[in-house]
Amino acid sequence: MEPGVFESTAWLPLLLKLGGGGVLLFWIVGAYNRLVRLRGAIGTAWSQIDELLQRRSALLESLADAVREPLADEGVTLAALIQADQRQRTAAQVVRSRPSHAPALVAWVLAEAELASPLARLQALIEQRSELAMSEPVLPLQRQLIELGPRLVYARQLFSDAAEAYNGALEEIPTRAVGRLFGMRSASRL
């Protein structure tokens, strides 16, 4: 009696190769999707920072308007504050489009540092004039700015944690090969 198709073992190596190739393909797709999900978490974390930055910019604009007349002799400080805030907003907008891009994040961090000096100067000027510091439009704006500070620090930490998780996944073997295959680069932390 001749062996039937199912009795022959000639097809077994082919079946094993196809099965192994299928498993490898599913693993590559899974690893890629994991990296994409982790990279997306970086964008989500930046969105939280961006929302707080926009809120802070609106507060700074309102504060500058509220103190413009009483601090008319400090126009240079107010102008420096508005210009530094505008540079920070421009840098943040660039990061919004590519939140894991290191040069964009560096530019934003530098713009943030540049904003700190005129903001501190303005707050010092307001504190020197107690009647201005306690006035109705200024006091609530300053309180809101103060309350926004820790929230911004927390959002930056979430961003750094998301970048660290993504970078860690990129360094894991064998996921590292998938990241390189698709040109994925590590993300910067704040």
Tab-separated table of C-alpha atoms in Angstrom, residues 6-77:
chain	number	residue	atom	x	y	z
A	6	PHE	CA	-0.969	12.559	5.469
A	7	GLU	CA	1.163	9.565	6.151
A	8	SER	CA	4.248	11.172	4.617
A	9	THR	CA	6.445	13.371	6.797
A	10	ALA	CA	7.832	15.385	3.876
A	11	TRP	CA	5.485	18.297	4.613
A	12	LEU	CA	6.515	18.546	8.277
A	13	PRO	CA	9.616	20.757	7.756
A	14	LEU	CA	7.582	23.129	5.577
A	15	LEU	CA	4.855	23.334	8.185
A	16	LEU	CA	7.414	24.035	10.917
A	17	LYS	CA	9.006	26.811	8.835
A	18	LEU	CA	5.625	28.412	8.138
A	19	GLY	CA	4.630	28.158	11.806
A	20	GLY	CA	7.954	29.625	12.961
A	21	GLY	CA	7.681	32.436	10.419
A	22	GLY	CA	4.132	33.171	11.576
A	23	VAL	CA	5.184	33.311	15.217
A	24	LEU	CA	8.088	35.621	14.337
A	25	LEU	CA	5.795	37.893	12.319
A	26	PHE	CA	3.259	38.121	15.161
A	27	TRP	CA	6.036	38.888	17.632
A	28	ILE	CA	7.434	41.669	15.391
A	29	VAL	CA	3.970	43.208	15.018
A	30	GLY	CA	3.392	43.001	18.775
A	31	ALA	CA	6.766	44.561	19.606
A	32	TYR	CA	6.215	47.339	17.075
A	33	ASN	CA	2.738	48.091	18.433
A	34	ARG	CA	4.111	48.214	21.984
A	35	LEU	CA	6.773	50.738	20.948
A	36	VAL	CA	4.200	52.845	19.107
A	37	ARG	CA	1.913	52.795	22.169
A	38	LEU	CA	4.778	53.852	24.457
A	39	ARG	CA	5.808	56.621	22.046
A	40	GLY	CA	2.177	57.774	21.991
A	41	ALA	CA	2.239	58.014	25.790
A	42	ILE	CA	5.028	60.590	25.432
A	43	GLY	CA	2.763	62.694	23.224
A	44	THR	CA	-0.076	62.365	25.703
A	45	ALA	CA	2.201	63.439	28.550
A	46	TRP	CA	3.335	66.463	26.520
A	47	SER	CA	-0.315	67.378	25.925
A	48	GLN	CA	-0.774	67.733	29.672
A	49	ILE	CA	2.291	69.967	29.913
A	50	ASP	CA	1.143	71.974	26.913
A	51	GLU	CA	-2.277	72.575	28.425
A	52	LEU	CA	-0.683	73.901	31.627
A	53	LEU	CA	1.722	76.087	29.624
A	54	GLN	CA	-1.154	77.633	27.698
A	55	ARG	CA	-2.949	78.297	30.954
A	56	ARG	CA	0.174	79.881	32.422
A	57	SER	CA	0.628	82.061	29.339
A	58	ALA	CA	-2.924	83.331	29.675
A	59	LEU	CA	-2.323	84.077	33.367
A	60	LEU	CA	0.932	85.903	32.586
A	61	GLU	CA	-0.798	87.980	29.955
A	62	SER	CA	-3.587	88.876	32.382
A	63	LEU	CA	-1.091	89.676	35.123
A	64	ALA	CA	0.943	91.902	32.793
A	65	ASP	CA	-2.234	93.739	31.802
A	66	ALA	CA	-3.263	94.126	35.453
A	67	VAL	CA	0.051	95.679	36.511
A	68	ARG	CA	0.876	97.618	33.337
A	69	GLU	CA	-0.462	100.922	34.654
A	70	PRO	CA	0.780	100.706	38.272
A	71	LEU	CA	4.194	99.539	37.032
A	72	ALA	CA	4.405	101.921	34.080
A	73	ASP	CA	8.010	102.698	35.005
A	74	GLU	CA	8.861	98.968	34.613
A	75	GLY	CA	7.866	98.613	30.975
A	76	VAL	CA	11.150	96.870	30.171
A	77	THR	CA	10.386	94.082	32.641
